[in-house]
């Protein structure tokens, strides 16, 4: 889906498909260089990170193993409850492995802070975070993020995996959602 298909729902386009693809290739190159000669596992956080994870994995010029987790801190509301539940755990033993958590956005940092701690308790060689977007103004918990695509304002964004009520995930661009859609 293109931004033109939902133009009435967007205030503006922050990043085009081409800009997103270029930035993901840069992040993948940085990760690949940092983990040269090391056993790397990238862990995507479902569902939002599917697009980022798939495109990042295809950008590597080496073998990379992938696994997925699904976690929830929202329950049925729109604000984080602060209580994180694992809905789908890793299938891979990460003991001694270098792990890079891949997410599409870091908002409050609460879930990723908990997740990093949880994975670190499983004796990996290392745990780092890669995210396409980060909202520094929204952070409630400090999170050490090694790979960041872009820092963005604290606005409601959709597209490229980011959703509102499970819609807009397949939007190729990332844009700011118009308030009339969610108010």
mmCIF file of C-alpha atoms in Angstrom:
data_model
loop_
_atom_site.group_PDB
_atom_site.id
_atom_site.type_symbol
_atom_site.label_atom_id
_atom_site.label_comp_id
_atom_site.label_asym_id
_atom_site.label_seq_id
_atom_site.Cartn_x
_atom_site.Cartn_y
_atom_site.Cartn_z
ATOM 1 C CA UNK A 1 0.000 0.000 0.000
ATOM 2 C CA UNK A 2 1.314 3.443 -0.895
ATOM 3 C CA UNK A 3 0.873 6.665 1.083
ATOM 4 C CA UNK A 4 -1.321 7.952 -1.745
ATOM 5 C CA UNK A 5 -3.780 5.120 -0.977
ATOM 6 C CA UNK A 6 -4.351 6.485 2.550
ATOM 7 C CA UNK A 7 -3.420 10.136 2.090
ATOM 8 C CA UNK A 8 -6.515 11.373 3.976
ATOM 9 C CA UNK A 9 -5.340 9.394 7.030
ATOM 10 C CA UNK A 10 -1.820 10.842 7.133
ATOM 11 C CA UNK A 11 -0.597 14.266 8.169
ATOM 12 C CA UNK A 12 2.703 13.720 6.378
ATOM 13 C CA UNK A 13 5.175 11.104 5.221
ATOM 14 C CA UNK A 14 8.250 11.008 7.441
ATOM 15 C CA UNK A 15 10.225 8.433 5.465
ATOM 16 C CA UNK A 16 9.655 7.010 2.011
ATOM 17 C CA UNK A 17 10.114 3.377 1.080
ATOM 18 C CA UNK A 18 13.421 4.233 -0.635
ATOM 19 C CA UNK A 19 14.735 6.081 2.432
ATOM 20 C CA UNK A 20 13.718 3.194 4.704
ATOM 21 C CA UNK A 21 15.405 0.608 2.497
ATOM 22 C CA UNK A 22 18.610 2.639 2.315
ATOM 23 C CA UNK A 23 18.729 3.131 6.093
ATOM 24 C CA UNK A 24 18.092 -0.561 6.798
ATOM 25 C CA UNK A 25 20.966 -1.493 4.477
ATOM 26 C CA UNK A 26 23.226 0.889 6.422
ATOM 27 C CA UNK A 27 22.156 -0.629 9.753
ATOM 28 C CA UNK A 28 22.711 -4.154 8.414
ATOM 29 C CA UNK A 29 26.199 -3.173 7.189
ATOM 30 C CA UNK A 30 27.054 -1.780 10.644
ATOM 31 C CA UNK A 31 25.812 -4.936 12.364
ATOM 32 C CA UNK A 32 27.601 -7.170 9.881
ATOM 33 C CA UNK A 33 30.895 -5.327 10.439
ATOM 34 C CA UNK A 34 30.542 -5.438 14.234
ATOM 35 C CA UNK A 35 29.856 -9.188 14.226
ATOM 36 C CA UNK A 36 32.323 -10.276 11.550
ATOM 37 C CA UNK A 37 33.447 -13.825 12.301
ATOM 38 C CA UNK A 38 30.934 -14.187 15.142
ATOM 39 C CA UNK A 39 27.870 -16.401 15.459
ATOM 40 C CA UNK A 40 24.982 -13.932 15.136
ATOM 41 C CA UNK A 41 21.309 -14.444 15.947
ATOM 42 C CA UNK A 42 18.850 -11.686 15.145
ATOM 43 C CA UNK A 43 15.624 -11.760 17.136
ATOM 44 C CA UNK A 44 12.583 -9.975 15.738
ATOM 45 C CA UNK A 45 9.815 -8.719 17.980
ATOM 46 C CA UNK A 46 6.441 -9.699 16.546
ATOM 47 C CA UNK A 47 4.424 -8.283 14.888
ATOM 48 C CA UNK A 48 5.732 -4.842 14.156
ATOM 49 C CA UNK A 49 9.324 -5.788 13.363
ATOM 50 C CA UNK A 50 8.443 -8.236 10.570
ATOM 51 C CA UNK A 51 9.154 -5.748 7.779
ATOM 52 C CA UNK A 52 12.375 -4.429 9.342
ATOM 53 C CA UNK A 53 13.631 -7.918 10.176
ATOM 54 C CA UNK A 54 12.928 -9.343 6.726
ATOM 55 C CA UNK A 55 14.585 -6.473 4.888
ATOM 56 C CA UNK A 56 17.514 -6.373 7.292
ATOM 57 C CA UNK A 57 18.157 -10.117 6.957
ATOM 58 C CA UNK A 58 18.110 -9.814 3.157
ATOM 59 C CA UNK A 59 20.657 -6.994 3.391
ATOM 60 C CA UNK A 60 23.317 -9.153 5.030
ATOM 61 C CA UNK A 61 25.968 -10.660 2.759
ATOM 62 C CA UNK A 62 26.557 -13.524 5.190
ATOM 63 C CA UNK A 63 24.497 -16.213 6.840
ATOM 64 C CA UNK A 64 22.387 -14.957 9.705
ATOM 65 C CA UNK A 65 20.099 -16.986 11.917
ATOM 66 C CA UNK A 66 16.714 -15.541 12.816
ATOM 67 C CA UNK A 67 14.238 -16.206 15.597
ATOM 68 C CA UNK A 68 11.134 -14.431 16.839
ATOM 69 C CA UNK A 69 9.537 -13.393 20.101
ATOM 70 C CA UNK A 70 6.125 -11.970 20.804
ATOM 71 C CA UNK A 71 5.706 -9.942 23.954
ATOM 72 C CA UNK A 72 2.891 -7.802 25.241
ATOM 73 C CA UNK A 73 2.764 -4.965 27.723
ATOM 74 C CA UNK A 74 -0.471 -3.452 26.537
ATOM 75 C CA UNK A 75 -3.214 -5.906 27.373
ATOM 76 C CA UNK A 76 -6.342 -4.590 25.673
ATOM 77 C CA UNK A 77 -5.544 -0.891 26.104
ATOM 78 C CA UNK A 78 -3.518 1.595 24.132
ATOM 79 C CA UNK A 79 -1.037 2.437 26.901
ATOM 80 C CA UNK A 80 1.581 0.127 28.333
ATOM 81 C CA UNK A 81 0.533 -1.648 31.512
ATOM 82 C CA UNK A 82 4.169 -1.995 32.529
ATOM 83 C CA UNK A 83 3.695 -5.746 32.950
ATOM 84 C CA UNK A 84 5.382 -7.698 30.163
ATOM 85 C CA UNK A 85 4.148 -11.115 29.104
ATOM 86 C CA UNK A 86 5.928 -13.460 26.700
ATOM 87 C CA UNK A 87 3.368 -14.646 24.158
ATOM 88 C CA UNK A 88 5.921 -16.513 21.998
ATOM 89 C CA UNK A 89 9.379 -17.333 23.271
ATOM 90 C CA UNK A 90 12.531 -18.102 21.323
ATOM 91 C CA UNK A 91 12.945 -21.522 19.753
ATOM 92 C CA UNK A 92 16.733 -21.098 19.868
ATOM 93 C CA UNK A 93 19.072 -21.559 22.821
ATOM 94 C CA UNK A 94 20.988 -18.267 23.007
ATOM 95 C CA UNK A 95 23.627 -19.415 25.480
ATOM 96 C CA UNK A 96 27.007 -18.209 24.180
ATOM 97 C CA UNK A 97 25.408 -16.520 21.159
ATOM 98 C CA UNK A 98 25.618 -12.901 20.029
ATOM 99 C CA UNK A 99 22.030 -11.634 19.919
ATOM 100 C CA UNK A 100 20.692 -8.507 18.246
ATOM 101 C CA UNK A 101 17.074 -7.705 19.088
ATOM 102 C CA UNK A 102 15.371 -6.110 16.079
ATOM 103 C CA UNK A 103 12.350 -3.864 16.630
ATOM 104 C CA UNK A 104 10.540 -1.312 14.527
ATOM 105 C CA UNK A 105 10.178 1.394 17.191
ATOM 106 C CA UNK A 106 11.222 2.198 20.728
ATOM 107 C CA UNK A 107 8.591 4.269 22.463
ATOM 108 C CA UNK A 108 8.623 4.164 26.293
ATOM 109 C CA UNK A 109 11.475 1.654 26.456
ATOM 110 C CA UNK A 110 9.693 -0.371 29.153
ATOM 111 C CA UNK A 111 9.217 -3.537 27.101
ATOM 112 C CA UNK A 112 12.701 -3.536 25.571
ATOM 113 C CA UNK A 113 14.337 -2.859 28.925
ATOM 114 C CA UNK A 114 12.554 -5.890 30.368
ATOM 115 C CA UNK A 115 13.284 -8.004 27.281
ATOM 116 C CA UNK A 116 16.990 -7.145 27.280
ATOM 117 C CA UNK A 117 17.219 -8.129 30.937
ATOM 118 C CA UNK A 118 15.307 -11.362 30.292
ATOM 119 C CA UNK A 119 17.523 -12.386 27.379
ATOM 120 C CA UNK A 120 20.700 -11.393 29.226
ATOM 121 C CA UNK A 121 19.760 -13.842 31.994
ATOM 122 C CA UNK A 122 19.997 -16.677 29.432
ATOM 123 C CA UNK A 123 23.821 -16.427 29.216
ATOM 124 C CA UNK A 124 24.308 -15.044 25.700
ATOM 125 C CA UNK A 125 27.728 -13.775 24.612
ATOM 126 C CA UNK A 126 26.086 -10.362 24.082
ATOM 127 C CA UNK A 127 22.698 -8.694 23.628
ATOM 128 C CA UNK A 128 22.261 -5.506 21.601
ATOM 129 C CA UNK A 129 19.253 -3.670 20.168
ATOM 130 C CA UNK A 130 18.588 -2.454 16.627
ATOM 131 C CA UNK A 131 15.536 -0.329 15.910
ATOM 132 C CA UNK A 132 14.345 1.565 12.896
ATOM 133 C CA UNK A 133 12.751 4.351 14.952
ATOM 134 C CA UNK A 134 13.190 5.740 18.453
ATOM 135 C CA UNK A 135 11.161 8.401 20.267
ATOM 136 C CA UNK A 136 13.602 9.974 22.753
ATOM 137 C CA UNK A 137 10.907 12.252 24.221
ATOM 138 C CA UNK A 138 8.688 9.265 25.067
ATOM 139 C CA UNK A 139 11.338 7.195 26.881
ATOM 140 C CA UNK A 140 10.396 6.329 30.444
ATOM 141 C CA UNK A 141 13.173 3.780 30.947
ATOM 142 C CA UNK A 142 16.755 4.154 29.726
ATOM 143 C CA UNK A 143 17.489 1.617 27.006
ATOM 144 C CA UNK A 144 20.939 1.186 25.487
ATOM 145 C CA UNK A 145 20.280 0.999 21.753
ATOM 146 C CA UNK A 146 23.334 0.321 19.607
ATOM 147 C CA UNK A 147 21.698 0.656 16.165
ATOM 148 C CA UNK A 148 19.098 3.372 15.492
ATOM 149 C CA UNK A 149 17.644 4.228 12.107
ATOM 150 C CA UNK A 150 16.156 7.577 13.104
ATOM 151 C CA UNK A 151 15.094 9.482 16.179
ATOM 152 C CA UNK A 152 11.608 10.879 15.656
ATOM 153 C CA UNK A 153 9.262 13.236 17.520
ATOM 154 C CA UNK A 154 6.731 11.802 19.957
ATOM 155 C CA UNK A 155 3.963 11.499 17.356
ATOM 156 C CA UNK A 156 1.670 8.649 16.337
ATOM 157 C CA UNK A 157 3.338 7.021 13.335
ATOM 158 C CA UNK A 158 2.208 4.162 11.119
ATOM 159 C CA UNK A 159 3.526 2.167 8.209
ATOM 160 C CA UNK A 160 6.276 -0.346 7.563
ATOM 161 C CA UNK A 161 5.065 -2.610 10.364
ATOM 162 C CA UNK A 162 3.716 0.126 12.634
ATOM 163 C CA UNK A 163 -0.022 -0.102 13.070
ATOM 164 C CA UNK A 164 -3.135 1.453 14.468
ATOM 165 C CA UNK A 165 -5.682 -1.258 15.316
ATOM 166 C CA UNK A 166 -3.774 -3.671 13.029
ATOM 167 C CA UNK A 167 -4.134 -1.327 10.048
ATOM 168 C CA UNK A 168 -1.383 0.460 8.092
ATOM 169 C CA UNK A 169 1.295 -2.211 8.753
ATOM 170 C CA UNK A 170 1.587 -2.836 5.008
ATOM 171 C CA UNK A 171 2.057 0.861 4.186
ATOM 172 C CA UNK A 172 5.435 1.072 2.415
ATOM 173 C CA UNK A 173 6.250 4.487 3.875
ATOM 174 C CA UNK A 174 6.220 5.741 7.468
ATOM 175 C CA UNK A 175 3.897 8.629 8.165
ATOM 176 C CA UNK A 176 2.260 10.551 10.964
ATOM 177 C CA UNK A 177 -1.319 9.385 11.502
ATOM 178 C CA UNK A 178 -3.920 12.148 11.411
ATOM 179 C CA UNK A 179 -5.706 12.653 14.762
ATOM 180 C CA UNK A 180 -9.143 12.281 13.189
ATOM 181 C CA UNK A 181 -8.337 8.597 12.588
ATOM 182 C CA UNK A 182 -7.731 7.722 16.237
ATOM 183 C CA UNK A 183 -9.719 10.317 18.164
#
